[in-house]
PDB file of C-alpha atoms in Angstrom:
ATOM      1  CA  UNK A 158       0.000   0.000   0.000  1.00  0.00           C
ATOM      2  CA  UNK A 159       2.843   2.354   0.911  1.00  0.00           C
ATOM      3  CA  UNK A 160       4.479   1.620  -2.438  1.00  0.00           C
ATOM      4  CA  UNK A 161       1.307   2.500  -4.322  1.00  0.00           C
ATOM      5  CA  UNK A 162       1.012   5.779  -2.406  1.00  0.00           C
ATOM      6  CA  UNK A 163       4.614   6.582  -3.241  1.00  0.00           C
ATOM      7  CA  UNK A 164       4.057   5.905  -6.942  1.00  0.00           C
ATOM      8  CA  UNK A 165       0.944   8.100  -6.960  1.00  0.00           C
ATOM      9  CA  UNK A 166       2.893  10.893  -5.299  1.00  0.00           C
ATOM     10  CA  UNK A 167       5.208  10.980  -8.329  1.00  0.00           C
ATOM     11  CA  UNK A 168       2.390  11.325 -10.858  1.00  0.00           C
ATOM     12  CA  UNK A 169       2.037  15.149 -10.772  1.00  0.00           C
ATOM     13  CA  UNK A 170       5.722  15.568 -11.668  1.00  0.00           C
ATOM     14  CA  UNK A 171       5.532  12.920 -14.368  1.00  0.00           C
ATOM     15  CA  UNK A 172       2.399  14.498 -15.837  1.00  0.00           C
ATOM     16  CA  UNK A 173       4.161  17.858 -16.010  1.00  0.00           C
ATOM     17  CA  UNK A 174       6.951  16.111 -17.892  1.00  0.00           C
ATOM     18  CA  UNK A 175       4.340  14.557 -20.182  1.00  0.00           C
ATOM     19  CA  UNK A 176       3.214  18.044 -21.236  1.00  0.00           C
ATOM     20  CA  UNK A 177       6.717  18.703 -22.570  1.00  0.00           C
ATOM     21  CA  UNK A 178       6.895  15.283 -24.223  1.00  0.00           C
ATOM     22  CA  UNK A 179       3.558  15.582 -26.016  1.00  0.00           C
ATOM     23  CA  UNK A 180       3.864  19.284 -26.803  1.00  0.00           C
ATOM     24  CA  UNK A 181       7.327  18.945 -28.308  1.00  0.00           C
ATOM     25  CA  UNK A 182       6.253  15.937 -30.365  1.00  0.00           C
ATOM     26  CA  UNK A 183       3.180  17.676 -31.793  1.00  0.00           C
ATOM     27  CA  UNK A 184       4.877  20.937 -32.780  1.00  0.00           C
ATOM     28  CA  UNK A 185       7.931  19.124 -34.165  1.00  0.00           C
ATOM     29  CA  UNK A 186       5.874  16.812 -36.376  1.00  0.00           C
ATOM     30  CA  UNK A 187       3.671  19.668 -37.624  1.00  0.00           C
ATOM     31  CA  UNK A 188       6.743  21.746 -38.491  1.00  0.00           C
ATOM     32  CA  UNK A 189       8.419  18.672 -39.973  1.00  0.00           C
ATOM     33  CA  UNK A 190       5.428  17.983 -42.211  1.00  0.00           C
ATOM     34  CA  UNK A 191       5.378  21.578 -43.447  1.00  0.00           C
ATOM     35  CA  UNK A 192       9.085  21.682 -44.234  1.00  0.00           C
ATOM     36  CA  UNK A 193       8.940  18.103 -45.518  1.00  0.00           C
ATOM     37  CA  UNK A 194       6.366  19.079 -48.148  1.00  0.00           C
ATOM     38  CA  UNK A 195       8.730  21.666 -49.622  1.00  0.00           C
ATOM     39  CA  UNK A 196      11.646  19.242 -49.454  1.00  0.00           C
ATOM     40  CA  UNK A 197       9.601  16.564 -51.222  1.00  0.00           C
ATOM     41  CA  UNK A 198       8.595  18.980 -53.965  1.00  0.00           C
ATOM     42  CA  UNK A 199      12.225  20.068 -54.242  1.00  0.00           C
ATOM     43  CA  UNK A 200      13.447  16.501 -54.565  1.00  0.00           C
ATOM     44  CA  UNK A 201      11.064  15.703 -57.430  1.00  0.00           C
ATOM     45  CA  UNK A 202      11.585  19.113 -59.031  1.00  0.00           C
ATOM     46  CA  UNK A 203      13.118  19.397 -62.483  1.00  0.00           C
ATOM     47  CA  UNK A 204      15.316  22.192 -61.114  1.00  0.00           C
ATOM     48  CA  UNK A 205      18.650  20.467 -60.575  1.00  0.00           C
ATOM     49  CA  UNK A 206      19.755  22.855 -57.804  1.00  0.00           C
ATOM     50  CA  UNK A 207      16.563  22.362 -55.771  1.00  0.00           C
ATOM     51  CA  UNK A 208      16.757  18.633 -56.370  1.00  0.00           C
ATOM     52  CA  UNK A 209      20.368  18.387 -55.170  1.00  0.00           C
ATOM     53  CA  UNK A 210      19.849  20.621 -52.129  1.00  0.00           C
ATOM     54  CA  UNK A 211      16.713  18.751 -51.035  1.00  0.00           C
ATOM     55  CA  UNK A 212      18.391  15.380 -51.572  1.00  0.00           C
ATOM     56  CA  UNK A 213      21.430  16.427 -49.534  1.00  0.00           C
ATOM     57  CA  UNK A 214      19.268  17.750 -46.697  1.00  0.00           C
ATOM     58  CA  UNK A 215      17.332  14.497 -46.521  1.00  0.00           C
ATOM     59  CA  UNK A 216      20.510  12.419 -46.728  1.00  0.00           C
ATOM     60  CA  UNK A 217      22.201  14.434 -43.972  1.00  0.00           C
ATOM     61  CA  UNK A 218      19.390  14.383 -41.421  1.00  0.00           C
ATOM     62  CA  UNK A 219      18.497  10.750 -42.074  1.00  0.00           C
ATOM     63  CA  UNK A 220      22.141   9.716 -42.037  1.00  0.00           C
ATOM     64  CA  UNK A 221      23.264  11.274 -38.744  1.00  0.00           C
ATOM     65  CA  UNK A 222      22.034  10.421 -35.213  1.00  0.00           C
ATOM     66  CA  UNK A 223      19.243  12.595 -33.847  1.00  0.00           C
ATOM     67  CA  UNK A 224      21.056  12.922 -30.518  1.00  0.00           C
ATOM     68  CA  UNK A 225      24.125  14.268 -32.296  1.00  0.00           C
ATOM     69  CA  UNK A 226      21.961  16.791 -34.161  1.00  0.00           C
ATOM     70  CA  UNK A 227      20.451  17.901 -30.847  1.00  0.00           C
ATOM     71  CA  UNK A 228      23.879  18.284 -29.244  1.00  0.00           C
ATOM     72  CA  UNK A 229      25.194  20.173 -32.264  1.00  0.00           C
ATOM     73  CA  UNK A 230      22.343  22.711 -32.217  1.00  0.00           C
ATOM     74  CA  UNK A 231      22.389  23.235 -28.447  1.00  0.00           C
ATOM     75  CA  UNK A 232      26.096  22.904 -27.598  1.00  0.00           C
ATOM     76  CA  UNK A 233      28.285  23.114 -30.696  1.00  0.00           C
ATOM     77  CA  UNK A 234      26.589  25.648 -32.976  1.00  0.00           C
ATOM     78  CA  UNK A 235      26.742  28.516 -30.431  1.00  0.00           C
ATOM     79  CA  UNK A 236      30.520  27.999 -30.105  1.00  0.00           C
ATOM     80  CA  UNK A 237      31.005  27.939 -33.868  1.00  0.00           C
ATOM     81  CA  UNK A 238      28.647  30.837 -34.586  1.00  0.00           C
ATOM     82  CA  UNK A 239      27.773  32.739 -31.355  1.00  0.00           C
ATOM     83  CA  UNK A 240      24.880  34.479 -33.126  1.00  0.00           C
ATOM     84  CA  UNK A 241      23.025  31.155 -33.161  1.00  0.00           C
ATOM     85  CA  UNK A 242      23.197  30.674 -29.402  1.00  0.00           C
ATOM     86  CA  UNK A 243      19.904  29.201 -28.179  1.00  0.00           C
ATOM     87  CA  UNK A 244      19.413  29.464 -24.425  1.00  0.00           C
ATOM     88  CA  UNK A 245      15.894  28.054 -24.447  1.00  0.00           C
ATOM     89  CA  UNK A 246      16.154  24.254 -24.226  1.00  0.00           C
ATOM     90  CA  UNK A 247      12.655  23.689 -25.586  1.00  0.00           C
ATOM     91  CA  UNK A 248      13.368  25.859 -28.627  1.00  0.00           C
ATOM     92  CA  UNK A 249      16.678  24.087 -29.286  1.00  0.00           C
ATOM     93  CA  UNK A 250      14.976  20.703 -29.031  1.00  0.00           C
ATOM     94  CA  UNK A 251      12.131  21.843 -31.275  1.00  0.00           C
ATOM     95  CA  UNK A 252      14.545  22.993 -33.989  1.00  0.00           C
ATOM     96  CA  UNK A 253      16.516  19.737 -33.863  1.00  0.00           C
ATOM     97  CA  UNK A 254      13.455  17.490 -33.899  1.00  0.00           C
ATOM     98  CA  UNK A 255      11.603  19.493 -36.544  1.00  0.00           C
ATOM     99  CA  UNK A 256      14.605  19.488 -38.892  1.00  0.00           C
ATOM    100  CA  UNK A 257      15.068  15.752 -38.387  1.00  0.00           C
ATOM    101  CA  UNK A 258      11.375  14.981 -38.769  1.00  0.00           C
ATOM    102  CA  UNK A 259      11.239  17.019 -41.986  1.00  0.00           C
ATOM    103  CA  UNK A 260      13.748  14.698 -43.649  1.00  0.00           C
ATOM    104  CA  UNK A 261      11.645  11.620 -42.909  1.00  0.00           C
ATOM    105  CA  UNK A 262       8.362  13.323 -43.758  1.00  0.00           C
ATOM    106  CA  UNK A 263       9.850  14.509 -47.052  1.00  0.00           C
ATOM    107  CA  UNK A 264      10.448  10.919 -48.127  1.00  0.00           C
ATOM    108  CA  UNK A 265       6.959   9.923 -47.011  1.00  0.00           C
ATOM    109  CA  UNK A 266       5.374  12.767 -48.993  1.00  0.00           C
ATOM    110  CA  UNK A 267       7.602  12.213 -52.042  1.00  0.00           C
ATOM    111  CA  UNK A 268       6.661   8.543 -52.182  1.00  0.00           C
ATOM    112  CA  UNK A 269       2.977   9.413 -51.830  1.00  0.00           C
ATOM    113  CA  UNK A 270       3.106  11.990 -54.634  1.00  0.00           C
ATOM    114  CA  UNK A 271       4.942   9.637 -56.966  1.00  0.00           C
ATOM    115  CA  UNK A 272       2.443   6.854 -56.221  1.00  0.00           C
ATOM    116  CA  UNK A 273      -0.373   8.869 -57.808  1.00  0.00           C
ATOM    117  CA  UNK A 274      -1.229   7.827 -61.354  1.00  0.00           C
ATOM    118  CA  UNK A 275       0.578  10.007 -63.900  1.00  0.00           C
ATOM    119  CA  UNK A 276      -2.635  10.133 -65.894  1.00  0.00           C
ATOM    120  CA  UNK A 277      -3.998  12.561 -63.323  1.00  0.00           C
ATOM    121  CA  UNK A 278      -1.206  15.002 -64.087  1.00  0.00           C
ATOM    122  CA  UNK A 279      -1.977  14.723 -67.791  1.00  0.00           C
ATOM    123  CA  UNK A 280      -5.709  15.130 -67.205  1.00  0.00           C
ATOM    124  CA  UNK A 281      -5.055  18.263 -65.130  1.00  0.00           C
ATOM    125  CA  UNK A 282      -2.978  19.771 -67.927  1.00  0.00           C
ATOM    126  CA  UNK A 283      -5.729  18.926 -70.407  1.00  0.00           C
ATOM    127  CA  UNK A 284      -8.160  20.852 -68.223  1.00  0.00           C
ATOM    128  CA  UNK A 285      -5.864  23.865 -68.372  1.00  0.00           C
ATOM    129  CA  UNK A 286      -4.595  23.691 -64.786  1.00  0.00           C
ATOM    130  CA  UNK A 287      -1.126  25.034 -64.077  1.00  0.00           C
ATOM    131  CA  UNK A 288       1.461  22.888 -62.273  1.00  0.00           C
ATOM    132  CA  UNK A 289       0.752  24.765 -59.024  1.00  0.00           C
ATOM    133  CA  UNK A 290      -3.003  24.320 -59.373  1.00  0.00           C
ATOM    134  CA  UNK A 291      -2.524  20.645 -60.164  1.00  0.00           C
ATOM    135  CA  UNK A 292      -0.476  20.149 -56.999  1.00  0.00           C
ATOM    136  CA  UNK A 293      -2.837  22.172 -54.778  1.00  0.00           C
ATOM    137  CA  UNK A 294      -6.189  20.906 -56.019  1.00  0.00           C
ATOM    138  CA  UNK A 295      -5.496  17.427 -57.389  1.00  0.00           C
ATOM    139  CA  UNK A 296      -2.292  15.859 -56.114  1.00  0.00           C
ATOM    140  CA  UNK A 297      -1.828  17.116 -52.548  1.00  0.00           C
ATOM    141  CA  UNK A 298      -5.383  16.238 -51.396  1.00  0.00           C
ATOM    142  CA  UNK A 299      -4.773  12.656 -52.522  1.00  0.00           C
ATOM    143  CA  UNK A 300      -1.297  12.703 -51.025  1.00  0.00           C
ATOM    144  CA  UNK A 301      -2.709  13.569 -47.602  1.00  0.00           C
ATOM    145  CA  UNK A 302      -4.853  10.433 -47.711  1.00  0.00           C
ATOM    146  CA  UNK A 303      -1.828   8.305 -48.531  1.00  0.00           C
ATOM    147  CA  UNK A 304       0.531   9.685 -45.883  1.00  0.00           C
ATOM    148  CA  UNK A 305      -1.693   9.172 -42.827  1.00  0.00           C
ATOM    149  CA  UNK A 306      -0.385   5.674 -41.915  1.00  0.00           C
ATOM    150  CA  UNK A 307       3.355   6.436 -42.299  1.00  0.00           C
ATOM    151  CA  UNK A 308       3.030   9.845 -40.632  1.00  0.00           C
ATOM    152  CA  UNK A 309       1.291   8.118 -37.730  1.00  0.00           C
ATOM    153  CA  UNK A 310       4.281   5.789 -37.415  1.00  0.00           C
ATOM    154  CA  UNK A 311       6.684   8.732 -37.593  1.00  0.00           C
ATOM    155  CA  UNK A 312       4.708  10.531 -34.874  1.00  0.00           C
ATOM    156  CA  UNK A 313       4.926   7.543 -32.528  1.00  0.00           C
ATOM    157  CA  UNK A 314       8.659   7.194 -33.203  1.00  0.00           C
ATOM    158  CA  UNK A 315       9.147  10.898 -32.522  1.00  0.00           C
ATOM    159  CA  UNK A 316       7.127  10.615 -29.307  1.00  0.00           C
ATOM    160  CA  UNK A 317       9.634   8.087 -27.992  1.00  0.00           C
ATOM    161  CA  UNK A 318      12.685   9.869 -29.413  1.00  0.00           C
ATOM    162  CA  UNK A 319      11.731  13.010 -27.509  1.00  0.00           C
ATOM    163  CA  UNK A 320      13.133  11.278 -24.426  1.00  0.00           C
ATOM    164  CA  UNK A 321      16.547  12.310 -25.795  1.00  0.00           C
ATOM    165  CA  UNK A 322      15.880  15.886 -24.651  1.00  0.00           C
ATOM    166  CA  UNK A 323      16.656  14.767 -21.115  1.00  0.00           C
ATOM    167  CA  UNK A 324      20.287  14.861 -22.269  1.00  0.00           C
ATOM    168  CA  UNK A 325      20.113  18.675 -22.446  1.00  0.00           C
ATOM    169  CA  UNK A 326      18.230  18.844 -19.121  1.00  0.00           C
ATOM    170  CA  UNK A 327      14.817  19.584 -20.633  1.00  0.00           C
ATOM    171  CA  UNK A 328      12.321  18.264 -18.116  1.00  0.00           C
ATOM    172  CA  UNK A 329      10.281  15.705 -20.053  1.00  0.00           C
ATOM    173  CA  UNK A 330       8.996  12.388 -18.677  1.00  0.00           C
ATOM    174  CA  UNK A 331      12.409  10.746 -18.827  1.00  0.00           C
ATOM    175  CA  UNK A 332      14.168  13.665 -17.107  1.00  0.00           C
ATOM    176  CA  UNK A 333      11.548  13.748 -14.360  1.00  0.00           C
ATOM    177  CA  UNK A 334      11.960  10.000 -13.906  1.00  0.00           C
ATOM    178  CA  UNK A 335      15.745  10.312 -13.539  1.00  0.00           C
ATOM    179  CA  UNK A 336      15.402  13.237 -11.127  1.00  0.00           C
ATOM    180  CA  UNK A 337      13.032  11.256  -8.915  1.00  0.00           C
ATOM    181  CA  UNK A 338      15.298   8.206  -9.052  1.00  0.00           C
ATOM    182  CA  UNK A 339      18.325  10.293  -8.064  1.00  0.00           C
ATOM    183  CA  UNK A 340      16.522  12.058  -5.211  1.00  0.00           C
ATOM    184  CA  UNK A 341      14.748   9.010  -3.751  1.00  0.00           C
ATOM    185  CA  UNK A 342      17.049   6.179  -4.776  1.00  0.00           C
ATOM    186  CA  UNK A 343      13.978   4.225  -5.883  1.00  0.00           C
ATOM    187  CA  UNK A 344      13.819   2.509  -9.257  1.00  0.00           C
ATOM    188  CA  UNK A 345      10.073   2.007  -8.872  1.00  0.00           C
ATOM    189  CA  UNK A 346       9.609   5.332 -10.667  1.00  0.00           C
ATOM    190  CA  UNK A 347      10.379   3.503 -13.911  1.00  0.00           C
ATOM    191  CA  UNK A 348       7.024   1.732 -13.641  1.00  0.00           C
ATOM    192  CA  UNK A 349       4.688   4.786 -13.760  1.00  0.00           C
ATOM    193  CA  UNK A 350       6.993   6.477 -16.276  1.00  0.00           C
ATOM    194  CA  UNK A 351       6.779   3.554 -18.702  1.00  0.00           C
ATOM    195  CA  UNK A 352       3.040   3.199 -18.141  1.00  0.00           C
ATOM    196  CA  UNK A 353       2.610   6.894 -18.917  1.00  0.00           C
ATOM    197  CA  UNK A 354       4.511   6.465 -22.190  1.00  0.00           C
ATOM    198  CA  UNK A 355       2.329   3.464 -23.030  1.00  0.00           C
ATOM    199  CA  UNK A 356      -0.883   5.391 -22.317  1.00  0.00           C
ATOM    200  CA  UNK A 357       0.205   8.385 -24.416  1.00  0.00           C
ATOM    201  CA  UNK A 358       1.304   6.109 -27.255  1.00  0.00           C
ATOM    202  CA  UNK A 359      -1.975   4.173 -27.109  1.00  0.00           C
ATOM    203  CA  UNK A 360      -4.004   7.398 -27.262  1.00  0.00           C
ATOM    204  CA  UNK A 361      -2.200   8.685 -30.341  1.00  0.00           C
ATOM    205  CA  UNK A 362      -2.270   5.282 -32.038  1.00  0.00           C
ATOM    206  CA  UNK A 363      -6.039   5.291 -31.511  1.00  0.00           C
ATOM    207  CA  UNK A 364      -6.304   8.795 -33.007  1.00  0.00           C
ATOM    208  CA  UNK A 365      -4.279   7.844 -36.072  1.00  0.00           C
ATOM    209  CA  UNK A 366      -6.248   4.630 -36.557  1.00  0.00           C
ATOM    210  CA  UNK A 367      -9.441   6.675 -36.587  1.00  0.00           C
ATOM    211  CA  UNK A 368      -7.956   9.137 -39.067  1.00  0.00           C
ATOM    212  CA  UNK A 369      -6.709   6.291 -41.236  1.00  0.00           C
ATOM    213  CA  UNK A 370     -10.091   4.598 -41.198  1.00  0.00           C
ATOM    214  CA  UNK A 371     -11.862   7.842 -42.115  1.00  0.00           C
ATOM    215  CA  UNK A 372      -9.494   9.311 -44.699  1.00  0.00           C
ATOM    216  CA  UNK A 373      -6.826   6.888 -45.792  1.00  0.00           C
ATOM    217  CA  UNK A 374      -7.060   4.833 -48.956  1.00  0.00           C
ATOM    218  CA  UNK A 375      -5.865   1.880 -46.921  1.00  0.00           C
ATOM    219  CA  UNK A 376      -8.670   2.211 -44.440  1.00  0.00           C
ATOM    220  CA  UNK A 377     -11.421   1.848 -46.966  1.00  0.00           C
TER     221      UNK A 377
END
């Protein structure tokens, strides 16, 4: 009974950490999707410069560890270029996670765009639509339907990767857990922390399943 009371006494701190975990995940994925759209369009562009730059960006952020990117933005970049000093840990983490997420979302969006029948592009031209109008009114709406399942997976992965921010002392669930462990000497705090991650993950998996069932081609 005493153990249960102790675990419950940790919940307010863990829930405060959960706000950082969920909030950082949501804003990072939204920013990553936005930037990823432009990167995807750049990668399939006929402009060789845009194509090369987008391809290099995606290669770089997919090819280097996320933790290293976080450390570089928070610790290394300010020493190399003092102007880019970021004192706000949340902002530094957001930039690192959004830039990383954008690279993965770009590949998801690119694959979705290229999976659409080329006949639709030709039909749009026949109707007198410009390339921009074709993308906005014909291709992107269908792309959104196709990216729901993989974006859901990326969101869940990002949700768990956010635990890396504890390495720069941002107080998320993992950081709160370690602080409690260090102050109490009890490893029991791992139990509610892991359960909290499971609950949050289950909630967002449920949300994405509903979205997939309602909008995705694969849910029909």
